[in-house]
JSON list of C-alpha atoms in Angstrom, two decimals:
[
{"chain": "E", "resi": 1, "resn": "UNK", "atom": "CA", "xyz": [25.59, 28.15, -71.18]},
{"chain": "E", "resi": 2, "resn": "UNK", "atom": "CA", "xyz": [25.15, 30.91, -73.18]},
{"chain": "E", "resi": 3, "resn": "UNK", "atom": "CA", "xyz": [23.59, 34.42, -71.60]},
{"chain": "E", "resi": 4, "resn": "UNK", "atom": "CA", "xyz": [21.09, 34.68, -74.43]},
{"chain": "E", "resi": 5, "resn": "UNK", "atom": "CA", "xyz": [18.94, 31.51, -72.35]},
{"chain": "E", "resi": 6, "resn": "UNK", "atom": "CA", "xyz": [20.28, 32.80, -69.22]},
{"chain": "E", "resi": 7, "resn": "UNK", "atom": "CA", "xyz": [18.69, 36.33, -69.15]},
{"chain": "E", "resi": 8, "resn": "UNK", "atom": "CA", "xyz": [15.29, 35.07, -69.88]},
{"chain": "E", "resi": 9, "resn": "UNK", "atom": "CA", "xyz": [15.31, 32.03, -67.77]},
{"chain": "E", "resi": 10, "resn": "UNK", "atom": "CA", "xyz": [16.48, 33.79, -65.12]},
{"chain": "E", "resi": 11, "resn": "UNK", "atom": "CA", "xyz": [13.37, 36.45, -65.62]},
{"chain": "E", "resi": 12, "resn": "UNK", "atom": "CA", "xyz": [10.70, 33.64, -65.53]},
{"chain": "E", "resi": 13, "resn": "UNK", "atom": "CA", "xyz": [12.58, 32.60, -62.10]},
{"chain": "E", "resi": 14, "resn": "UNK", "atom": "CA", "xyz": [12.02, 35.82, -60.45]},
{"chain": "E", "resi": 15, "resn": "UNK", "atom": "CA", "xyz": [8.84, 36.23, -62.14]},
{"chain": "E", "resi": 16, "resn": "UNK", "atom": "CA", "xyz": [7.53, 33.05, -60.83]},
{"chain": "E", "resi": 17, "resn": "UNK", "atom": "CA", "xyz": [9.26, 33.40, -57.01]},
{"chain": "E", "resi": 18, "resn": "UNK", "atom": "CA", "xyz": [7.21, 36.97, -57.09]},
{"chain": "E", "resi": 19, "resn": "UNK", "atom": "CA", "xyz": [3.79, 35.23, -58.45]},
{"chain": "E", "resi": 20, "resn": "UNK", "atom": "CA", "xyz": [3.93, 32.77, -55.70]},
{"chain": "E", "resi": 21, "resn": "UNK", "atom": "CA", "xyz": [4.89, 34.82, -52.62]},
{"chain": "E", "resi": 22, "resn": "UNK", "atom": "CA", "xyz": [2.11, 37.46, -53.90]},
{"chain": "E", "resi": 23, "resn": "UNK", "atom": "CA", "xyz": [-0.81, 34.50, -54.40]},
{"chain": "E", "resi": 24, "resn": "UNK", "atom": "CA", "xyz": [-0.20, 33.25, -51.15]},
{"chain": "E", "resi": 25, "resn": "UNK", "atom": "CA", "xyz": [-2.27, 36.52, -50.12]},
{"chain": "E", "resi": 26, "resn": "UNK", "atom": "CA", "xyz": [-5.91, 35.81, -51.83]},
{"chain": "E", "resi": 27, "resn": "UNK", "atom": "CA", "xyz": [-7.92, 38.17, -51.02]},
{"chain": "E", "resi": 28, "resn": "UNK", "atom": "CA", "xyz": [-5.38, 40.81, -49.20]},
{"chain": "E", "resi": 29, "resn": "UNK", "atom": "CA", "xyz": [-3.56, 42.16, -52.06]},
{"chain": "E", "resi": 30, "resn": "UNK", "atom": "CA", "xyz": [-3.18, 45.53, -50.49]},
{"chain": "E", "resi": 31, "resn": "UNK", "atom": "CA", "xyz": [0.97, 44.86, -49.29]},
{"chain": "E", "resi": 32, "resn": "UNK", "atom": "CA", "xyz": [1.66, 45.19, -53.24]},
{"chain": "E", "resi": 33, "resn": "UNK", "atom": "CA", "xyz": [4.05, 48.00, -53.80]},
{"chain": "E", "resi": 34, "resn": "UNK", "atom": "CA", "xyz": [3.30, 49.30, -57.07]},
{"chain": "E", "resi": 35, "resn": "UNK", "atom": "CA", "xyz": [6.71, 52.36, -56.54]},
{"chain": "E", "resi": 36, "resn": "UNK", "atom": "CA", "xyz": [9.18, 49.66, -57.27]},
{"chain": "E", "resi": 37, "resn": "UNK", "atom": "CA", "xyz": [8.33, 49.17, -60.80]},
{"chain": "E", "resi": 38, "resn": "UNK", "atom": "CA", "xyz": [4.92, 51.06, -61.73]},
{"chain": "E", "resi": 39, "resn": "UNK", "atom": "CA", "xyz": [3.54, 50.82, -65.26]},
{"chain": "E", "resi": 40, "resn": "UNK", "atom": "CA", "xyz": [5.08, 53.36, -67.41]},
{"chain": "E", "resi": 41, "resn": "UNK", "atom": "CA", "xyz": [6.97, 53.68, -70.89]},
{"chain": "E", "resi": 42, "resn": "UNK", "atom": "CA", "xyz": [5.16, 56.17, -73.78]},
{"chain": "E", "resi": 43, "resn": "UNK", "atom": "CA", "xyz": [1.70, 56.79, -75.27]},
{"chain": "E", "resi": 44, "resn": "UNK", "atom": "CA", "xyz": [1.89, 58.80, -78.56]},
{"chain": "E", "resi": 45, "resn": "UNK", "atom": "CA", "xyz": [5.25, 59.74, -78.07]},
{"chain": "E", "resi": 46, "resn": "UNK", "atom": "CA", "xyz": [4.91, 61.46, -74.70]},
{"chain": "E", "resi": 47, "resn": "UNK", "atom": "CA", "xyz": [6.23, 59.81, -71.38]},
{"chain": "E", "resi": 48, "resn": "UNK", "atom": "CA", "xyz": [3.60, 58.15, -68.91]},
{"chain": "E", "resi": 49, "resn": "UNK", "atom": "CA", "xyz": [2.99, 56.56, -66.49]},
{"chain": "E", "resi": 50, "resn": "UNK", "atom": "CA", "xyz": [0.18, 54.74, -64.29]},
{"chain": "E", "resi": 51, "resn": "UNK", "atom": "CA", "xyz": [-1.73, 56.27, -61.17]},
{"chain": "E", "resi": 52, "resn": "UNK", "atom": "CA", "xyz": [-4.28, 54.00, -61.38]},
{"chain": "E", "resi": 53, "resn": "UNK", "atom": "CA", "xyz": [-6.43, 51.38, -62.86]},
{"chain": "E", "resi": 54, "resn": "UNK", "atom": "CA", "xyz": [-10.24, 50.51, -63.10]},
{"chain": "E", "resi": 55, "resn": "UNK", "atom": "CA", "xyz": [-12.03, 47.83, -64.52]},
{"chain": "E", "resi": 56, "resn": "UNK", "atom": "CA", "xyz": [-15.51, 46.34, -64.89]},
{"chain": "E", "resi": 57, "resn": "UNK", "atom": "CA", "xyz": [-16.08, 42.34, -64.71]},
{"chain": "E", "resi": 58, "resn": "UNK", "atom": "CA", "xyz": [-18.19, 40.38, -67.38]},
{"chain": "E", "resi": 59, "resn": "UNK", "atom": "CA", "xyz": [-19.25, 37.51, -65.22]},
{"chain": "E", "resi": 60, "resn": "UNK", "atom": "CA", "xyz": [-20.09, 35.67, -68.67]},
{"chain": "E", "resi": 61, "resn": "UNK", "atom": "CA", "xyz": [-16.85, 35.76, -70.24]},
{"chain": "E", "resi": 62, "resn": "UNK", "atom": "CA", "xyz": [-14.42, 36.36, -67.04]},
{"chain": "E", "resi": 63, "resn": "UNK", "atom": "CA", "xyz": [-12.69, 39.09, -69.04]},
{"chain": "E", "resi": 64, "resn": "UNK", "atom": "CA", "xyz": [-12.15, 42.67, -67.48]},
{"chain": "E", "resi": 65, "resn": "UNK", "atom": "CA", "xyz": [-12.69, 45.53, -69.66]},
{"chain": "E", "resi": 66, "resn": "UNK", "atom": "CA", "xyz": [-11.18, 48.60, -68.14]},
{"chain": "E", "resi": 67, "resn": "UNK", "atom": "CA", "xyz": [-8.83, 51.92, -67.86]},
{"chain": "E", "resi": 68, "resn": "UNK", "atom": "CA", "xyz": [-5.35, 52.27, -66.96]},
{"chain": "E", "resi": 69, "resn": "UNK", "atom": "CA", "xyz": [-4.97, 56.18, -66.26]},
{"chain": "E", "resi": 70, "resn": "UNK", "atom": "CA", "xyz": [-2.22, 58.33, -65.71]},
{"chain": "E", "resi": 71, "resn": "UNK", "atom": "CA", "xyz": [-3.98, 60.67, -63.70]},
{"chain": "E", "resi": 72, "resn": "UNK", "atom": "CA", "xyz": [-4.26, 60.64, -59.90]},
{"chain": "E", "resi": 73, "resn": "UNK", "atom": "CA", "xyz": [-7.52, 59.68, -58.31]},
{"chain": "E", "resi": 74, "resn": "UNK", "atom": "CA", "xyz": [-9.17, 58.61, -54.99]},
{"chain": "E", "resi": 75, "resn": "UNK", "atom": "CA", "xyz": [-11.68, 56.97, -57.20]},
{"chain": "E", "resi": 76, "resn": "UNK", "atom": "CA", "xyz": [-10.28, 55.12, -59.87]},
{"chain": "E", "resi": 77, "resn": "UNK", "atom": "CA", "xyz": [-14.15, 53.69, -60.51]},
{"chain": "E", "resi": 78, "resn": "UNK", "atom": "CA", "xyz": [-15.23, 57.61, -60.95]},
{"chain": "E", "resi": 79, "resn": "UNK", "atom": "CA", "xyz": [-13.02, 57.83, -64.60]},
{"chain": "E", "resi": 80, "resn": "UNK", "atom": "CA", "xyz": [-15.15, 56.15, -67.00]},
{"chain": "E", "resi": 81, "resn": "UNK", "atom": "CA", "xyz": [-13.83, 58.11, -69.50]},
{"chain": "E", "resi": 82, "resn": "UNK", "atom": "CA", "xyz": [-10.60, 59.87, -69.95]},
{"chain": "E", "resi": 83, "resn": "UNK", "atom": "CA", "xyz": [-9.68, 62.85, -72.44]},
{"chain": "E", "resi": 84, "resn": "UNK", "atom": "CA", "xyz": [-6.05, 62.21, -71.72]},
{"chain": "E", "resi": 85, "resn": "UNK", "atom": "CA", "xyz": [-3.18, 59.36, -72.05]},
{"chain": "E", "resi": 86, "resn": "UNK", "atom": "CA", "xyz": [-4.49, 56.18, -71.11]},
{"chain": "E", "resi": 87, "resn": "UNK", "atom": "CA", "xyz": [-4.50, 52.36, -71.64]},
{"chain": "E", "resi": 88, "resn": "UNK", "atom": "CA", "xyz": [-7.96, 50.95, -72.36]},
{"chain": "E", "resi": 89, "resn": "UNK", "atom": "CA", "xyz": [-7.45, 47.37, -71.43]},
{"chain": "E", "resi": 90, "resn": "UNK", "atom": "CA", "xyz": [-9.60, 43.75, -72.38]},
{"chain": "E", "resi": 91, "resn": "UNK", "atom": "CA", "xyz": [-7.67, 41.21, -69.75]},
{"chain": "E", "resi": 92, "resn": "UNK", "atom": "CA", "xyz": [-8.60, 37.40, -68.55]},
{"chain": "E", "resi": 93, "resn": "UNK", "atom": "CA", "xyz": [-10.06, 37.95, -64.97]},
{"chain": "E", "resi": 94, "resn": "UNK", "atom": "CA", "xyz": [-7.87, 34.73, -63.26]},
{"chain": "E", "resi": 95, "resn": "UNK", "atom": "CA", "xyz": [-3.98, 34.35, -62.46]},
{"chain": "E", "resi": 96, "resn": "UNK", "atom": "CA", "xyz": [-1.80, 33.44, -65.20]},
{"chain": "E", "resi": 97, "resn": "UNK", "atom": "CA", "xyz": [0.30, 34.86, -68.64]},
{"chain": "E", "resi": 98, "resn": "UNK", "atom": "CA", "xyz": [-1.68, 36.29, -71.69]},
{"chain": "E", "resi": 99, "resn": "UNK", "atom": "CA", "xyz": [0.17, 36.68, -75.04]},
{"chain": "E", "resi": 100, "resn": "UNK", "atom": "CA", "xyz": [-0.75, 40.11, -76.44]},
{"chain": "E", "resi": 101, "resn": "UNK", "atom": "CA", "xyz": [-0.49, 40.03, -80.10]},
{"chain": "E", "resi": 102, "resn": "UNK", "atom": "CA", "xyz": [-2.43, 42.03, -83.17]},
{"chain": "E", "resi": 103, "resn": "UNK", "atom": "CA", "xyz": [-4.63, 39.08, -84.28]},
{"chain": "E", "resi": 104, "resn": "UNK", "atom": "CA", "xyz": [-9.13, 39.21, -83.02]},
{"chain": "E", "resi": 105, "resn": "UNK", "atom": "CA", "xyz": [-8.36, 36.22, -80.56]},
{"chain": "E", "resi": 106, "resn": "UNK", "atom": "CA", "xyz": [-5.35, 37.28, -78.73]},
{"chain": "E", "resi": 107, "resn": "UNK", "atom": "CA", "xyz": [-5.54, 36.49, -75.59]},
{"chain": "E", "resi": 108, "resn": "UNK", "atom": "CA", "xyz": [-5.11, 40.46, -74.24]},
{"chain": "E", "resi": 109, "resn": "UNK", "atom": "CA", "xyz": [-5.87, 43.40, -75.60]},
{"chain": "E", "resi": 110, "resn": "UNK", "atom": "CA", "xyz": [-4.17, 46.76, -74.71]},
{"chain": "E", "resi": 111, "resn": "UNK", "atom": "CA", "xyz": [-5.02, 50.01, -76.67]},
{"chain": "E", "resi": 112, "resn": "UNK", "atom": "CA", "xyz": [-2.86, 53.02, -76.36]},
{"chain": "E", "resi": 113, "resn": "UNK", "atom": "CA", "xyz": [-5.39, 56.29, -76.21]},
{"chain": "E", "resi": 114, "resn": "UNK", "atom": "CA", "xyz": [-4.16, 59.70, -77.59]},
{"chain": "E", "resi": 115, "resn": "UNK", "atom": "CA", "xyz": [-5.59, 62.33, -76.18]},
{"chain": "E", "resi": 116, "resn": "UNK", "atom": "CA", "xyz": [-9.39, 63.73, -77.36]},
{"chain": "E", "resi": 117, "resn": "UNK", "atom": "CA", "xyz": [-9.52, 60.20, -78.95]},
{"chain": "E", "resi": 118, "resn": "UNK", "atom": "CA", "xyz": [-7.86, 61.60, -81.73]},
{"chain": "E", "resi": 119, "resn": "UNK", "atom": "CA", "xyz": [-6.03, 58.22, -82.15]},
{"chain": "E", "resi": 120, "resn": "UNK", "atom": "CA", "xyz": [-6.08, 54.54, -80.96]},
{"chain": "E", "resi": 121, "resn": "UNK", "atom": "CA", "xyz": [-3.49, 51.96, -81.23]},
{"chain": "E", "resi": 122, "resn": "UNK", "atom": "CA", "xyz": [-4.21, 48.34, -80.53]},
{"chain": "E", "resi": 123, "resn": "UNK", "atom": "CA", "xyz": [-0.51, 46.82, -79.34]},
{"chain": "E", "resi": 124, "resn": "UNK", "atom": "CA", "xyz": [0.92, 44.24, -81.34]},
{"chain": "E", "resi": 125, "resn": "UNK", "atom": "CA", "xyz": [3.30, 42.42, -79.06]},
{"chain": "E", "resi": 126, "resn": "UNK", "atom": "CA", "xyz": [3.98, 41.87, -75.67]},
{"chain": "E", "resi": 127, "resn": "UNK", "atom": "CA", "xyz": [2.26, 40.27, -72.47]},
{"chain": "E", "resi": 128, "resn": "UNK", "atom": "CA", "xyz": [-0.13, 40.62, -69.46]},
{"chain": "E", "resi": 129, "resn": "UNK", "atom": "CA", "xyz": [0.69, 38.59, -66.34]},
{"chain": "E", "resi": 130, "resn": "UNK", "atom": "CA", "xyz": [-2.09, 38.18, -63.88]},
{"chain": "E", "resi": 131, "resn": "UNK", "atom": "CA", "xyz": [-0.38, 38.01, -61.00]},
{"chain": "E", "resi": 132, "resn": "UNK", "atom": "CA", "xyz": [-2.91, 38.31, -58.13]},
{"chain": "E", "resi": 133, "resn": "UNK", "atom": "CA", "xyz": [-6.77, 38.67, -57.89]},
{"chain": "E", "resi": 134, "resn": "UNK", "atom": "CA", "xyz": [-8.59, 39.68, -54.58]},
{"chain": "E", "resi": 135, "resn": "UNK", "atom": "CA", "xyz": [-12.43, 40.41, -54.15]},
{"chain": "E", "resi": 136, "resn": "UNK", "atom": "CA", "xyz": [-12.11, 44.09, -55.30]},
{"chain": "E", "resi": 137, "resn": "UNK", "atom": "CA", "xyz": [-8.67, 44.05, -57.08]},
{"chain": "E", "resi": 138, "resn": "UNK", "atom": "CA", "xyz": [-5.90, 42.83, -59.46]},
{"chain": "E", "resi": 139, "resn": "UNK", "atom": "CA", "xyz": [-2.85, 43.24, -59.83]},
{"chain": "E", "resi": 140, "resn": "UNK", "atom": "CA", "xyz": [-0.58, 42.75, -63.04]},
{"chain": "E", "resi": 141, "resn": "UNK", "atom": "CA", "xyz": [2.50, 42.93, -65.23]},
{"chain": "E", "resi": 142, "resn": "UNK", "atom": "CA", "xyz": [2.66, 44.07, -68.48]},
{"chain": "E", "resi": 143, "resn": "UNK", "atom": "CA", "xyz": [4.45, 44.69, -71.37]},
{"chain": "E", "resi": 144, "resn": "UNK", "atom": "CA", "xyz": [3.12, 45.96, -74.42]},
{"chain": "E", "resi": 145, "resn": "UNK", "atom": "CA", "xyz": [3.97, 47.83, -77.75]},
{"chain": "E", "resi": 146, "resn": "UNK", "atom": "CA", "xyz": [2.53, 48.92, -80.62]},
{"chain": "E", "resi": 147, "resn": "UNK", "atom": "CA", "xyz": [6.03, 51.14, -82.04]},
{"chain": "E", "resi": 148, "resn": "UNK", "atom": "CA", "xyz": [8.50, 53.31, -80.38]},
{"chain": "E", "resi": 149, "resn": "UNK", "atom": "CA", "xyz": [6.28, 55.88, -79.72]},
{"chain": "E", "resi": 150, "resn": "UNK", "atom": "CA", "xyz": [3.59, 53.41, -77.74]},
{"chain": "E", "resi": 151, "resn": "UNK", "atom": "CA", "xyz": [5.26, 50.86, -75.45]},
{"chain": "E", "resi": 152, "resn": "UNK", "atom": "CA", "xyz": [5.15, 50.46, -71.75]},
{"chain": "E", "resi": 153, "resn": "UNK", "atom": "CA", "xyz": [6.22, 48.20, -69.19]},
{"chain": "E", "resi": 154, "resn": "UNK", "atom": "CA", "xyz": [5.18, 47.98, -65.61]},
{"chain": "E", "resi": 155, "resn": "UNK", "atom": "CA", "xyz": [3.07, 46.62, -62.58]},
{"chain": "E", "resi": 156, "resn": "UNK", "atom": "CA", "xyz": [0.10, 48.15, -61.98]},
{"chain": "E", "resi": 157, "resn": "UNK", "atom": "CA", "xyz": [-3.47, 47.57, -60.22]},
{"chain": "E", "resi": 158, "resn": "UNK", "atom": "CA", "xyz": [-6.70, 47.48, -61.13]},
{"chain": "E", "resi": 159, "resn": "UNK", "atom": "CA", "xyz": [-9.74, 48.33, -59.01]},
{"chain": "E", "resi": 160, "resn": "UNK", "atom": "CA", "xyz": [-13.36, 46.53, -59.49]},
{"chain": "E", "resi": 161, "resn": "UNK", "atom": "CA", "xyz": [-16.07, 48.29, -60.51]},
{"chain": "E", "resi": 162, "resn": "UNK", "atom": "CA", "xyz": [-20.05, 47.68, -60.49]}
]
């Protein structure tokens, strides 16, 4: 067998062992350990990585519109806007893999944010994996690039906000 289909076969393995020991939590997500391989890579060039994660639910689409910050907070909810690095992020609401890619209907949609606004990206390539949802959070895999200088890679967490 060749390790080209090994390596990524392997990946969906481990990938799929994780997604089923975390859904057998539901609603008590809270055991996820985000320090063993946090959401980071580069926005604009410059390192970063994740401290935490918001995002508001559109009941009529089941899509979750939100940020993915690099900046500590108690309140992730509280950062509706943020003047520095950060992932905006348009994400299906339910468990399961979501191609990212550059076309209107992809599936996910991950924006890397300069800071000020000064610039946007939209990612071309990559994916989102939804791997658990509870009453107030998810949490999720990604990896998604636009170039060199925008790319990351990483769990991270989102909270729910009203």
């Amino acid at each position: 067998m060749n390790l080209k289909n090994v390596v990524p076969r392997l990946f969906m393995i481990v990938l799929l062992a994780a997604t089923g020991c975390l859904s057998s939590c539901k609603d008590d997500i809270s055991g996820f350990d985000l320090e063993k391989d946090p959401l980071k890579g580069k926005i604009g060039g410059e390192e970063w990585q994740y401290a935490a994660g918001s995002a508001n639910v559109n009941n009529s689409s089941y899509y979750l519109e939100g940020l993915i910050v690099g900046e500590s907070t108690q309140d992730p909810c509280a950062i509706r806007v943020s003047s520095k690095l950060h992932l905006s992020i348009k994400i299906p609401g339910r468990k399961g893999s979501y191609n990212i890619n550059s076309s209107l209907n992809s599936e996910a949609t991950i924006i890397f944010n300069l800071p000020n606004g000064v610039k946007r990206f939209t990612a071309t390539g990559g994916f989102v994996e939804v791997v658990a949802v509870g009453s107030q959070q998810l949490i999720g895999y990604m990896s998604a690039d636009f170039d060199d200088d925008n790319t990351v890679q990483g769990s991270f967490l989102l909270e729910f906000c009203n």
